[in-house]
PDB file of C-alpha atoms in Angstrom:
ATOM      1  CA  UNK A1143      -0.216  -0.044   0.147  1.00 77.00           C
ATOM      2  CA  UNK A1144       1.194   3.348  -0.830  1.00 86.00           C
ATOM      3  CA  UNK A1145       2.162   5.649   2.113  1.00 89.00           C
ATOM      4  CA  UNK A1146       1.174   9.186   2.273  1.00 91.00           C
ATOM      5  CA  UNK A1147       3.157  12.356   2.201  1.00 90.00           C
ATOM      6  CA  UNK A1148       2.748  12.652   5.702  1.00 92.00           C
ATOM      7  CA  UNK A1149       3.959   9.661   6.738  1.00 93.00           C
ATOM      8  CA  UNK A1150       7.222  10.589   5.289  1.00 92.00           C
ATOM      9  CA  UNK A1151       7.239  13.993   7.240  1.00 92.00           C
ATOM     10  CA  UNK A1152       6.393  12.028  10.324  1.00 93.00           C
ATOM     11  CA  UNK A1153       9.356   9.406  10.102  1.00 92.00           C
ATOM     12  CA  UNK A1154      11.709  12.163   9.334  1.00 92.00           C
ATOM     13  CA  UNK A1155      10.844  14.125  12.716  1.00 94.00           C
ATOM     14  CA  UNK A1156      11.126  11.198  14.673  1.00 94.00           C
ATOM     15  CA  UNK A1157      15.024  11.685  14.902  1.00 93.00           C
ATOM     16  CA  UNK A1158      15.264  15.225  13.696  1.00 92.00           C
ATOM     17  CA  UNK A1159      18.940  15.323  14.600  1.00 90.00           C
ATOM     18  CA  UNK A1160      19.673  12.611  11.904  1.00 90.00           C
ATOM     19  CA  UNK A1161      19.780  12.824   8.129  1.00 88.00           C
ATOM     20  CA  UNK A1162      18.710  15.738   5.876  1.00 90.00           C
ATOM     21  CA  UNK A1163      16.647  17.122   8.389  1.00 93.00           C
ATOM     22  CA  UNK A1164      19.548  17.676  10.602  1.00 94.00           C
ATOM     23  CA  UNK A1165      21.430  19.997   8.408  1.00 94.00           C
ATOM     24  CA  UNK A1166      18.101  21.597   7.473  1.00 95.00           C
ATOM     25  CA  UNK A1167      17.250  22.279  11.343  1.00 95.00           C
ATOM     26  CA  UNK A1168      20.517  23.681  11.571  1.00 95.00           C
ATOM     27  CA  UNK A1169      20.151  26.227   9.140  1.00 96.00           C
ATOM     28  CA  UNK A1170      16.795  27.172  10.345  1.00 96.00           C
ATOM     29  CA  UNK A1171      18.054  27.718  13.862  1.00 96.00           C
ATOM     30  CA  UNK A1172      20.646  29.932  12.721  1.00 96.00           C
ATOM     31  CA  UNK A1173      17.817  32.322  11.121  1.00 96.00           C
ATOM     32  CA  UNK A1174      15.620  31.654  14.133  1.00 97.00           C
ATOM     33  CA  UNK A1175      18.034  33.042  16.635  1.00 96.00           C
ATOM     34  CA  UNK A1176      18.101  36.373  14.790  1.00 96.00           C
ATOM     35  CA  UNK A1177      14.290  36.608  14.764  1.00 95.00           C
ATOM     36  CA  UNK A1178      12.284  37.944  17.409  1.00 94.00           C
ATOM     37  CA  UNK A1179      10.839  35.944  20.158  1.00 97.00           C
ATOM     38  CA  UNK A1180       7.265  35.741  18.389  1.00 98.00           C
ATOM     39  CA  UNK A1181       7.312  35.320  14.870  1.00 97.00           C
ATOM     40  CA  UNK A1182       4.164  34.794  12.343  1.00 97.00           C
ATOM     41  CA  UNK A1183       4.972  32.248  10.075  1.00 97.00           C
ATOM     42  CA  UNK A1184       3.221  31.418   6.504  1.00 96.00           C
ATOM     43  CA  UNK A1185       2.977  27.607   7.188  1.00 95.00           C
ATOM     44  CA  UNK A1186       4.146  25.318   9.637  1.00 97.00           C
ATOM     45  CA  UNK A1187       7.365  23.649   9.724  1.00 96.00           C
ATOM     46  CA  UNK A1188       5.768  20.297  10.731  1.00 96.00           C
ATOM     47  CA  UNK A1189       2.889  20.004   8.463  1.00 96.00           C
ATOM     48  CA  UNK A1190       2.190  16.577   9.639  1.00 95.00           C
ATOM     49  CA  UNK A1191       1.780  17.646  13.302  1.00 96.00           C
ATOM     50  CA  UNK A1192       0.093  20.594  12.518  1.00 97.00           C
ATOM     51  CA  UNK A1193      -2.623  19.000  10.640  1.00 96.00           C
ATOM     52  CA  UNK A1194      -3.008  16.169  13.690  1.00 95.00           C
ATOM     53  CA  UNK A1195      -3.740  19.197  15.795  1.00 96.00           C
ATOM     54  CA  UNK A1196      -6.447  20.747  13.651  1.00 96.00           C
ATOM     55  CA  UNK A1197      -4.537  23.184  11.317  1.00 97.00           C
ATOM     56  CA  UNK A1198      -6.087  23.964   8.083  1.00 97.00           C
ATOM     57  CA  UNK A1199      -4.799  25.894   5.307  1.00 96.00           C
ATOM     58  CA  UNK A1200      -7.588  28.636   5.379  1.00 96.00           C
ATOM     59  CA  UNK A1201      -8.471  32.015   6.124  1.00 97.00           C
ATOM     60  CA  UNK A1202      -8.632  32.686  10.147  1.00 96.00           C
ATOM     61  CA  UNK A1203      -5.994  30.289  10.793  1.00 97.00           C
ATOM     62  CA  UNK A1204      -2.765  31.669  11.956  1.00 97.00           C
ATOM     63  CA  UNK A1205       0.422  29.835  12.681  1.00 98.00           C
ATOM     64  CA  UNK A1206       3.080  31.761  15.208  1.00 98.00           C
ATOM     65  CA  UNK A1207       6.636  30.516  16.188  1.00 98.00           C
ATOM     66  CA  UNK A1208       7.601  31.317  19.757  1.00 98.00           C
ATOM     67  CA  UNK A1209      11.030  30.913  21.364  1.00 98.00           C
ATOM     68  CA  UNK A1210      11.259  30.047  25.022  1.00 97.00           C
ATOM     69  CA  UNK A1211      14.465  30.383  27.333  1.00 95.00           C
ATOM     70  CA  UNK A1212      15.036  26.938  28.620  1.00 93.00           C
ATOM     71  CA  UNK A1213      15.930  25.979  32.255  1.00 89.00           C
ATOM     72  CA  UNK A1214      14.916  27.277  35.690  1.00 87.00           C
ATOM     73  CA  UNK A1215      13.581  30.615  36.448  1.00 84.00           C
ATOM     74  CA  UNK A1216      15.841  33.257  37.444  1.00 81.00           C
ATOM     75  CA  UNK A1217      15.337  35.920  40.412  1.00 85.00           C
ATOM     76  CA  UNK A1218      17.094  39.145  40.874  1.00 87.00           C
ATOM     77  CA  UNK A1219      19.310  38.834  44.425  1.00 87.00           C
ATOM     78  CA  UNK A1220      17.876  40.300  47.419  1.00 87.00           C
ATOM     79  CA  UNK A1221      19.654  43.779  48.510  1.00 89.00           C
ATOM     80  CA  UNK A1222      19.830  42.835  52.061  1.00 90.00           C
ATOM     81  CA  UNK A1223      18.211  40.674  55.100  1.00 90.00           C
ATOM     82  CA  UNK A1224      19.148  37.066  54.129  1.00 89.00           C
ATOM     83  CA  UNK A1225      22.504  34.980  54.429  1.00 88.00           C
ATOM     84  CA  UNK A1226      23.830  33.624  51.173  1.00 84.00           C
ATOM     85  CA  UNK A1227      22.104  30.228  51.130  1.00 84.00           C
ATOM     86  CA  UNK A1228      18.819  31.710  51.758  1.00 87.00           C
ATOM     87  CA  UNK A1229      18.973  34.006  49.068  1.00 87.00           C
ATOM     88  CA  UNK A1230      16.737  31.722  46.727  1.00 85.00           C
ATOM     89  CA  UNK A1231      18.060  32.861  43.290  1.00 83.00           C
ATOM     90  CA  UNK A1232      19.156  29.844  41.304  1.00 80.00           C
ATOM     91  CA  UNK A1233      17.327  26.755  41.987  1.00 83.00           C
ATOM     92  CA  UNK A1234      13.615  28.305  41.399  1.00 86.00           C
ATOM     93  CA  UNK A1235      11.613  25.757  39.192  1.00 88.00           C
ATOM     94  CA  UNK A1236       9.162  26.975  36.786  1.00 88.00           C
ATOM     95  CA  UNK A1237       5.243  26.040  38.022  1.00 88.00           C
ATOM     96  CA  UNK A1238       4.403  25.793  34.277  1.00 92.00           C
ATOM     97  CA  UNK A1239       6.166  23.841  31.285  1.00 94.00           C
ATOM     98  CA  UNK A1240       7.643  25.840  28.347  1.00 96.00           C
ATOM     99  CA  UNK A1241       4.963  24.794  26.152  1.00 97.00           C
ATOM    100  CA  UNK A1242       2.229  26.413  28.130  1.00 97.00           C
ATOM    101  CA  UNK A1243       4.579  29.194  28.502  1.00 97.00           C
ATOM    102  CA  UNK A1244       4.896  29.667  24.644  1.00 97.00           C
ATOM    103  CA  UNK A1245       1.061  29.508  24.219  1.00 98.00           C
ATOM    104  CA  UNK A1246       0.524  32.065  27.026  1.00 97.00           C
ATOM    105  CA  UNK A1247       2.863  34.726  25.376  1.00 97.00           C
ATOM    106  CA  UNK A1248       1.353  34.029  21.773  1.00 97.00           C
ATOM    107  CA  UNK A1249      -2.107  34.522  22.971  1.00 97.00           C
ATOM    108  CA  UNK A1250      -1.074  37.850  24.577  1.00 97.00           C
ATOM    109  CA  UNK A1251       0.599  39.254  21.459  1.00 97.00           C
ATOM    110  CA  UNK A1252      -2.507  38.051  19.186  1.00 97.00           C
ATOM    111  CA  UNK A1253      -5.129  39.313  21.475  1.00 96.00           C
ATOM    112  CA  UNK A1254      -8.164  38.590  19.059  1.00 96.00           C
ATOM    113  CA  UNK A1255      -7.107  34.854  18.697  1.00 97.00           C
ATOM    114  CA  UNK A1256      -7.486  31.882  20.513  1.00 98.00           C
ATOM    115  CA  UNK A1257      -5.002  29.057  20.829  1.00 98.00           C
ATOM    116  CA  UNK A1258      -5.989  25.788  19.326  1.00 97.00           C
ATOM    117  CA  UNK A1259      -2.843  23.978  19.898  1.00 97.00           C
ATOM    118  CA  UNK A1260       0.897  23.962  19.638  1.00 98.00           C
ATOM    119  CA  UNK A1261       4.113  21.608  19.244  1.00 98.00           C
ATOM    120  CA  UNK A1262       7.747  21.383  19.377  1.00 97.00           C
ATOM    121  CA  UNK A1263       9.943  22.590  16.333  1.00 97.00           C
ATOM    122  CA  UNK A1264      13.354  22.791  17.845  1.00 96.00           C
ATOM    123  CA  UNK A1265      15.740  23.561  20.673  1.00 96.00           C
ATOM    124  CA  UNK A1266      19.559  24.474  21.166  1.00 94.00           C
ATOM    125  CA  UNK A1267      21.123  24.727  24.266  1.00 93.00           C
ATOM    126  CA  UNK A1268      19.543  27.907  25.636  1.00 94.00           C
ATOM    127  CA  UNK A1269      16.194  27.912  24.146  1.00 96.00           C
ATOM    128  CA  UNK A1270      13.046  25.916  22.604  1.00 97.00           C
ATOM    129  CA  UNK A1271      10.933  26.768  19.949  1.00 98.00           C
ATOM    130  CA  UNK A1272       7.451  25.970  19.553  1.00 98.00           C
ATOM    131  CA  UNK A1273       4.860  26.641  16.767  1.00 98.00           C
ATOM    132  CA  UNK A1274       1.360  27.966  18.084  1.00 98.00           C
ATOM    133  CA  UNK A1275      -1.691  27.253  15.922  1.00 98.00           C
ATOM    134  CA  UNK A1276      -4.280  30.304  16.629  1.00 98.00           C
ATOM    135  CA  UNK A1277      -7.703  30.715  15.159  1.00 98.00           C
ATOM    136  CA  UNK A1278     -10.129  33.781  14.843  1.00 97.00           C
ATOM    137  CA  UNK A1279     -13.390  33.189  16.440  1.00 97.00           C
ATOM    138  CA  UNK A1280     -14.770  36.240  14.735  1.00 97.00           C
ATOM    139  CA  UNK A1281     -14.193  34.769  11.105  1.00 97.00           C
ATOM    140  CA  UNK A1282     -16.873  33.355   9.321  1.00 97.00           C
ATOM    141  CA  UNK A1283     -14.513  30.720   7.774  1.00 97.00           C
ATOM    142  CA  UNK A1284     -13.979  29.446  11.464  1.00 97.00           C
ATOM    143  CA  UNK A1285     -17.532  29.898  12.611  1.00 96.00           C
ATOM    144  CA  UNK A1286     -18.953  27.935   9.544  1.00 97.00           C
ATOM    145  CA  UNK A1287     -16.273  25.141   9.878  1.00 96.00           C
ATOM    146  CA  UNK A1288     -17.624  21.686  11.474  1.00 96.00           C
ATOM    147  CA  UNK A1289     -14.208  20.837  12.798  1.00 95.00           C
ATOM    148  CA  UNK A1290     -13.078  24.107  14.295  1.00 96.00           C
ATOM    149  CA  UNK A1291     -16.453  26.000  15.002  1.00 96.00           C
ATOM    150  CA  UNK A1292     -16.476  25.236  18.617  1.00 97.00           C
ATOM    151  CA  UNK A1293     -13.566  27.470  19.260  1.00 96.00           C
ATOM    152  CA  UNK A1294     -15.930  30.415  18.676  1.00 96.00           C
ATOM    153  CA  UNK A1295     -17.944  29.621  21.776  1.00 96.00           C
ATOM    154  CA  UNK A1296     -17.708  32.143  24.903  1.00 95.00           C
ATOM    155  CA  UNK A1297     -16.243  29.360  27.268  1.00 96.00           C
ATOM    156  CA  UNK A1298     -13.141  29.318  25.155  1.00 96.00           C
ATOM    157  CA  UNK A1299     -11.939  32.774  25.797  1.00 96.00           C
ATOM    158  CA  UNK A1300      -8.343  32.935  26.919  1.00 95.00           C
ATOM    159  CA  UNK A1301      -7.993  29.143  26.548  1.00 96.00           C
ATOM    160  CA  UNK A1302      -4.098  29.460  27.062  1.00 96.00           C
ATOM    161  CA  UNK A1303      -4.220  31.598  30.188  1.00 96.00           C
ATOM    162  CA  UNK A1304      -6.865  29.436  31.802  1.00 95.00           C
ATOM    163  CA  UNK A1305      -4.775  26.243  31.049  1.00 94.00           C
ATOM    164  CA  UNK A1306      -7.503  24.418  29.046  1.00 95.00           C
ATOM    165  CA  UNK A1307      -5.181  23.846  26.099  1.00 96.00           C
ATOM    166  CA  UNK A1308      -3.812  20.423  25.612  1.00 96.00           C
ATOM    167  CA  UNK A1309      -0.441  21.360  26.858  1.00 96.00           C
ATOM    168  CA  UNK A1310      -2.186  23.277  29.972  1.00 95.00           C
ATOM    169  CA  UNK A1311      -4.413  20.197  31.008  1.00 95.00           C
ATOM    170  CA  UNK A1312      -0.893  18.169  30.702  1.00 94.00           C
ATOM    171  CA  UNK A1313       0.743  20.524  33.027  1.00 93.00           C
ATOM    172  CA  UNK A1314      -2.018  20.784  35.638  1.00 92.00           C
ATOM    173  CA  UNK A1315      -2.287  16.865  35.890  1.00 92.00           C
ATOM    174  CA  UNK A1316      -5.429  16.468  34.174  1.00 93.00           C
ATOM    175  CA  UNK A1317      -4.304  13.362  32.039  1.00 93.00           C
ATOM    176  CA  UNK A1318      -4.448  11.164  34.896  1.00 93.00           C
ATOM    177  CA  UNK A1319      -7.596   9.939  36.909  1.00 92.00           C
ATOM    178  CA  UNK A1320      -8.295   7.980  40.079  1.00 92.00           C
ATOM    179  CA  UNK A1321      -6.155   7.335  42.989  1.00 93.00           C
ATOM    180  CA  UNK A1322      -3.380   9.965  43.582  1.00 88.00           C
ATOM    181  CA  UNK A1323      -5.108  12.723  41.554  1.00 88.00           C
ATOM    182  CA  UNK A1324      -7.871  13.749  44.290  1.00 86.00           C
ATOM    183  CA  UNK A1325      -6.533  17.416  44.455  1.00 86.00           C
ATOM    184  CA  UNK A1326      -5.780  18.048  40.954  1.00 88.00           C
ATOM    185  CA  UNK A1327      -9.536  19.112  40.017  1.00 87.00           C
ATOM    186  CA  UNK A1328     -10.534  21.760  39.497  1.00 85.00           C
ATOM    187  CA  UNK A1329      -7.166  22.922  40.382  1.00 86.00           C
ATOM    188  CA  UNK A1330      -4.269  22.467  42.528  1.00 81.00           C
ATOM    189  CA  UNK A1331      -5.441  25.037  44.940  1.00 82.00           C
ATOM    190  CA  UNK A1332      -9.116  24.098  44.502  1.00 79.00           C
ATOM    191  CA  UNK A1333      -8.991  21.426  47.367  1.00 68.00           C
ATOM    192  CA  UNK A1334      -7.268  23.559  49.776  1.00 75.00           C
ATOM    193  CA  UNK A1335      -9.192  25.256  52.761  1.00 70.00           C
ATOM    194  CA  UNK A1336      -9.789  29.173  52.720  1.00 66.00           C
ATOM    195  CA  UNK A1337      -9.050  30.860  55.778  1.00 61.00           C
TER     196      UNK A1337
END
């Protein structure tokens, strides 16, 4: 049976550090480093992945590439009042995953659009790049689309900032159910007693 064009793309992205894709990625990263933190792109870098996550080449659909600095969060040193070991500067972990952070940054830049989904496209020693698929909920082409029309619903406002995208739900621990996840719903602070 003949394989589809998308299956070949998918195979190449299983090991992006090998073969022809490795050289192409190396060239891409040279250009990406010179660009801004959030760049709108004409077409997805990983067409197979974008299509899996709901991308369509039609009006009202936007793809943006977002770079996020890797590693733990940094904090300014306190000016006084603490000994060195209590400064709390270097080992501060992020509460959110980098993919969720990239979605939030994209939705803040494009305020009239809503995040559909996102996917990884590359990384180097200091940063990761994600491509975020955004939709215009006011566009007739989106509202009349059987697959994408649900995003025009009022309940989908600020999806990325509320953590209800796929990456947001994963970071909140909502992929798991049952024993051990009693405190995850509705949120990690939702089960705590208010004083």
